[in-house]
């Protein structure tokens, strides 16, 4: 059981480049979300999805796009990378049970030069 | 405005003693959930404990308990008999309703706990 899989684990970009962080889960979870973690800031919600075809902005959505065409996949796109987007990115998923705890991927360390 | 506030950036505790990590939250939802997650130096996120807003009893999971005071909007984590392996970052989180239906989960800034031998 793979759980939540994020790729790549590490990435270095130049300012202005675009890229997509991949996230896939095999648990048939309806809910998926992207967070970024910066020192002293905790995890901040970028975008989230409550099901295929439905996405919404979180706390820090600027500079990021998402789509949810399938239940399994929730890619995060950086359209034009900026140094301020240097961070660790976590994807998480959850099912609609009583607790709704998050299952996390292992994270992507992104550096934008 | 911060919805989840963790006022202790860092905490020290002696091994085998108990420690309380503070968390206050702000929401207008009647139904919500509160979580604590642990992040060791390896970077993984580990679920520790959950408290629902309608749960009358404080949640407990082994050495972890959640001191839930609804009127004060606080959800403090208590770790009893601290162990060296408890040294980690601890995040308080809240699940609340989302604009699109369903829910979203937001986190506090975290508290770094150091357990001394």
Tab-separated table of C-alpha atoms in Angstrom:
chain	number	residue	atom	x	y	z
A	1	UNK	CA	0.000	0.000	0.000
A	2	UNK	CA	1.830	3.114	-1.250
A	3	UNK	CA	-0.326	5.725	0.548
A	4	UNK	CA	0.477	9.271	-0.616
A	5	UNK	CA	3.298	9.512	-3.149
A	6	UNK	CA	5.015	12.791	-3.959
A	7	UNK	CA	7.503	13.348	-6.735
A	8	UNK	CA	10.136	14.630	-7.001
A	9	UNK	CA	11.744	14.555	-3.551
A	10	UNK	CA	14.152	17.356	-4.419
A	11	UNK	CA	14.066	20.017	-7.107
A	12	UNK	CA	16.131	23.070	-7.964
A	13	UNK	CA	14.630	25.685	-10.282
A	14	UNK	CA	15.760	28.958	-11.706
A	15	UNK	CA	13.621	32.025	-11.225
A	16	UNK	CA	10.905	32.121	-13.868
A	17	UNK	CA	10.882	28.419	-14.623
A	18	UNK	CA	7.693	26.421	-14.322
A	19	UNK	CA	7.209	22.951	-12.936
A	20	UNK	CA	4.634	20.561	-11.546
A	21	UNK	CA	4.852	18.772	-8.240
A	22	UNK	CA	3.090	15.456	-8.467
A	23	UNK	CA	0.904	13.919	-5.782
A	24	UNK	CA	-0.939	10.614	-6.010
A	25	UNK	CA	-2.820	8.558	-3.444
A	26	UNK	CA	-4.127	5.024	-3.730
A	27	UNK	CA	-6.541	5.077	-0.781
A	28	UNK	CA	-9.557	6.435	-2.682
A	29	UNK	CA	-9.532	9.544	-0.505
A	30	UNK	CA	-11.841	12.326	-1.580
A	31	UNK	CA	-9.929	15.095	0.154
A	32	UNK	CA	-6.482	16.210	-0.957
A	33	UNK	CA	-4.447	19.277	-0.113
A	34	UNK	CA	-1.095	20.963	-0.609
A	35	UNK	CA	0.903	22.667	2.126
A	36	UNK	CA	4.163	24.508	2.221
A	37	UNK	CA	6.411	24.458	5.272
A	38	UNK	CA	8.765	27.311	6.022
A	39	UNK	CA	10.834	27.703	9.199
A	40	UNK	CA	8.785	29.318	11.955
A	41	UNK	CA	5.617	29.352	9.840
A	42	UNK	CA	4.301	25.857	10.328
A	43	UNK	CA	2.376	24.297	7.460
A	44	UNK	CA	0.380	26.733	5.376
A	45	UNK	CA	-2.443	25.558	3.151
A	46	UNK	CA	-1.933	26.389	-0.531
A	47	UNK	CA	-4.865	24.712	-2.283
A	48	UNK	CA	-7.216	21.906	-1.424
A	49	UNK	CA	-9.778	19.710	-3.121
A	50	UNK	CA	-12.895	18.051	-1.728
A	51	UNK	CA	-13.272	15.743	-4.730
A	52	UNK	CA	-12.555	15.325	-8.415
A	53	UNK	CA	-13.294	18.528	-10.294
A	54	UNK	CA	-13.537	20.664	-7.143
A	55	UNK	CA	-10.663	22.789	-5.869
A	56	UNK	CA	-10.355	25.891	-3.719
A	57	UNK	CA	-7.715	28.295	-2.487
A	58	UNK	CA	-6.142	27.986	0.913
A	59	UNK	CA	-4.127	30.503	2.912
A	60	UNK	CA	-1.296	31.128	0.426
A	61	UNK	CA	-2.516	30.322	-3.116
A	62	UNK	CA	-0.701	33.019	-5.106
A	63	UNK	CA	1.752	31.667	-7.650
A	64	UNK	CA	0.289	28.161	-7.609
A	65	UNK	CA	-2.336	26.354	-9.682
A	66	UNK	CA	-4.038	23.029	-9.095
A	67	UNK	CA	-6.486	20.760	-10.838
A	68	UNK	CA	-8.198	17.527	-9.794
A	69	UNK	CA	-9.249	15.525	-12.795
A	70	UNK	CA	-9.150	12.179	-10.965
A	71	UNK	CA	-9.635	11.066	-7.367
A	72	UNK	CA	-6.064	9.756	-7.247
A	73	UNK	CA	-4.029	12.731	-8.490
A	74	UNK	CA	-3.642	16.314	-7.311
A	75	UNK	CA	-0.730	18.071	-9.056
A	76	UNK	CA	0.569	21.465	-7.941
A	77	UNK	CA	1.848	23.778	-10.670
A	78	UNK	CA	4.278	26.623	-10.217
A	79	UNK	CA	3.759	28.861	-13.223
A	80	UNK	CA	6.789	31.135	-12.829
A	81	UNK	CA	8.974	30.145	-9.895
A	82	UNK	CA	10.204	32.818	-7.499
A	83	UNK	CA	12.807	32.585	-4.688
A	84	UNK	CA	9.959	33.143	-2.192
A	85	UNK	CA	8.608	29.741	-3.233
A	86	UNK	CA	11.671	27.980	-1.851
A	87	UNK	CA	10.114	25.663	0.709
A	88	UNK	CA	9.218	22.107	1.607
A	89	UNK	CA	5.935	21.073	0.031
A	90	UNK	CA	3.658	18.432	1.487
A	91	UNK	CA	0.701	16.778	-0.134
A	92	UNK	CA	-1.906	15.223	2.131
A	93	UNK	CA	-5.121	13.294	1.724
A	94	UNK	CA	-8.018	12.294	3.934
A	95	UNK	CA	-11.220	10.300	3.764
A	96	UNK	CA	-14.613	11.423	4.953
A	97	UNK	CA	-14.722	9.517	8.214
A	98	UNK	CA	-15.414	10.849	11.699
A	99	UNK	CA	-11.819	11.933	12.348
A	100	UNK	CA	-10.668	12.954	8.872
A	101	UNK	CA	-6.980	12.816	9.826
A	102	UNK	CA	-4.443	13.695	7.172
A	103	UNK	CA	-2.181	11.170	5.492
A	104	UNK	CA	0.971	12.934	4.317
A	105	UNK	CA	3.408	12.369	1.531
A	106	UNK	CA	7.121	12.468	2.284
A	107	UNK	CA	7.526	16.020	1.016
A	108	UNK	CA	9.332	17.824	-1.794
A	109	UNK	CA	12.263	20.119	-1.028
A	110	UNK	CA	12.140	22.900	-3.622
A	111	UNK	CA	14.833	25.517	-4.073
A	112	UNK	CA	14.359	28.446	-6.431
A	113	UNK	CA	17.557	30.295	-7.318
B	1	UNK	CA	-5.637	36.728	11.770
B	2	UNK	CA	-4.100	33.536	13.050
B	3	UNK	CA	-6.660	30.782	13.410
B	4	UNK	CA	-4.318	28.433	15.231
B	5	UNK	CA	-1.916	29.929	17.744
B	6	UNK	CA	0.956	28.085	19.338
B	7	UNK	CA	2.714	30.536	21.615
B	8	UNK	CA	5.711	28.392	22.558
B	9	UNK	CA	8.316	28.312	19.774
B	10	UNK	CA	10.509	26.029	21.878
B	11	UNK	CA	10.106	23.977	25.051
B	12	UNK	CA	12.513	21.988	27.198
B	13	UNK	CA	11.457	19.084	29.404
B	14	UNK	CA	13.380	16.642	31.532
B	15	UNK	CA	13.134	13.003	30.558
B	16	UNK	CA	10.299	11.183	32.393
B	17	UNK	CA	8.511	14.428	33.257
B	18	UNK	CA	5.212	15.625	31.785
B	19	UNK	CA	4.966	18.586	29.433
B	20	UNK	CA	2.073	20.660	28.099
B	21	UNK	CA	2.147	22.228	24.651
B	22	UNK	CA	-0.306	25.079	24.210
B	23	UNK	CA	-2.729	25.609	21.364
B	24	UNK	CA	-5.567	28.078	20.956
B	25	UNK	CA	-7.843	28.267	17.964
B	26	UNK	CA	-10.471	30.461	16.414
B	27	UNK	CA	-13.432	29.314	14.356
B	28	UNK	CA	-17.088	30.191	13.890
B	29	UNK	CA	-17.974	26.592	13.033
B	30	UNK	CA	-20.008	24.579	15.513
B	31	UNK	CA	-18.584	21.308	14.235
B	32	UNK	CA	-14.831	21.150	13.933
B	33	UNK	CA	-11.917	18.918	14.816
B	34	UNK	CA	-8.603	19.467	16.512
B	35	UNK	CA	-5.442	17.486	15.887
B	36	UNK	CA	-1.870	17.215	17.022
B	37	UNK	CA	0.853	16.033	14.677
B	38	UNK	CA	4.493	15.269	15.429
B	39	UNK	CA	7.314	15.967	13.000
B	40	UNK	CA	10.659	14.390	13.968
B	41	UNK	CA	13.905	15.492	12.367
B	42	UNK	CA	13.292	12.988	9.565
B	43	UNK	CA	10.548	15.298	8.322
B	44	UNK	CA	7.601	12.908	8.259
B	45	UNK	CA	4.275	13.994	9.724
B	46	UNK	CA	2.868	11.667	12.373
B	47	UNK	CA	-0.730	11.882	13.603
B	48	UNK	CA	-0.918	11.819	17.403
B	49	UNK	CA	-4.399	12.597	18.647
B	50	UNK	CA	-7.807	13.964	17.657
B	51	UNK	CA	-10.585	15.803	19.495
B	52	UNK	CA	-13.976	16.517	17.968
B	53	UNK	CA	-15.796	19.679	18.979
B	54	UNK	CA	-18.745	17.640	20.251
B	55	UNK	CA	-16.644	15.107	22.141
B	56	UNK	CA	-17.389	15.522	25.832
B	57	UNK	CA	-14.359	13.676	27.106
B	58	UNK	CA	-10.771	14.708	26.519
B	59	UNK	CA	-9.022	12.482	23.994
B	60	UNK	CA	-6.228	10.187	25.114
B	61	UNK	CA	-3.820	8.055	23.090
B	62	UNK	CA	-1.239	6.275	25.199
B	63	UNK	CA	1.073	8.933	26.707
B	64	UNK	CA	-0.720	11.704	24.830
B	65	UNK	CA	-3.803	13.490	26.054
B	66	UNK	CA	-5.582	16.522	24.734
B	67	UNK	CA	-6.816	19.049	27.272
B	68	UNK	CA	-9.848	20.460	25.476
B	69	UNK	CA	-11.407	23.624	26.895
B	70	UNK	CA	-14.093	24.595	24.415
B	71	UNK	CA	-15.137	27.876	26.027
B	72	UNK	CA	-11.526	29.053	26.065
B	73	UNK	CA	-10.940	27.653	22.568
B	74	UNK	CA	-7.855	25.827	23.686
B	75	UNK	CA	-6.619	22.335	22.840
B	76	UNK	CA	-3.392	21.726	24.715
B	77	UNK	CA	-1.352	18.571	24.212
B	78	UNK	CA	-0.074	16.841	27.328
B	79	UNK	CA	2.756	14.336	26.979
B	80	UNK	CA	3.293	12.262	30.096
B	81	UNK	CA	6.588	10.579	31.017
B	82	UNK	CA	8.617	12.269	28.279
B	83	UNK	CA	11.101	10.168	26.354
B	84	UNK	CA	14.153	11.227	24.370
B	85	UNK	CA	12.327	10.158	21.216
B	86	UNK	CA	9.685	12.786	21.893
B	87	UNK	CA	12.124	15.493	20.812
B	88	UNK	CA	10.472	16.852	17.682
B	89	UNK	CA	8.315	19.595	16.234
B	90	UNK	CA	4.663	19.469	17.303
B	91	UNK	CA	1.849	21.021	15.298
B	92	UNK	CA	-1.678	21.806	16.393
B	93	UNK	CA	-4.213	21.706	13.558
B	94	UNK	CA	-7.907	22.395	13.088
B	95	UNK	CA	-10.390	20.941	10.621
B	96	UNK	CA	-13.175	23.303	9.717
B	97	UNK	CA	-15.765	23.643	6.977
B	98	UNK	CA	-14.658	24.623	3.474
B	99	UNK	CA	-16.260	27.024	0.984
B	100	UNK	CA	-16.676	24.226	-1.534
B	101	UNK	CA	-18.355	21.889	0.935
B	102	UNK	CA	-16.426	19.326	2.882
B	103	UNK	CA	-13.580	20.562	5.014
B	104	UNK	CA	-10.071	21.939	5.137
B	105	UNK	CA	-7.330	21.613	7.738
B	106	UNK	CA	-5.063	24.427	8.859
B	107	UNK	CA	-2.008	24.340	11.098
B	108	UNK	CA	-0.311	26.396	13.751
B	109	UNK	CA	3.333	27.484	13.581
B	110	UNK	CA	4.483	24.619	15.772
B	111	UNK	CA	6.402	24.079	19.000
B	112	UNK	CA	9.822	22.475	19.043
B	113	UNK	CA	10.175	20.172	22.028
B	114	UNK	CA	13.562	19.220	23.418
B	115	UNK	CA	13.721	16.333	25.891
B	116	UNK	CA	16.792	16.395	28.148
B	117	UNK	CA	18.380	13.243	29.553
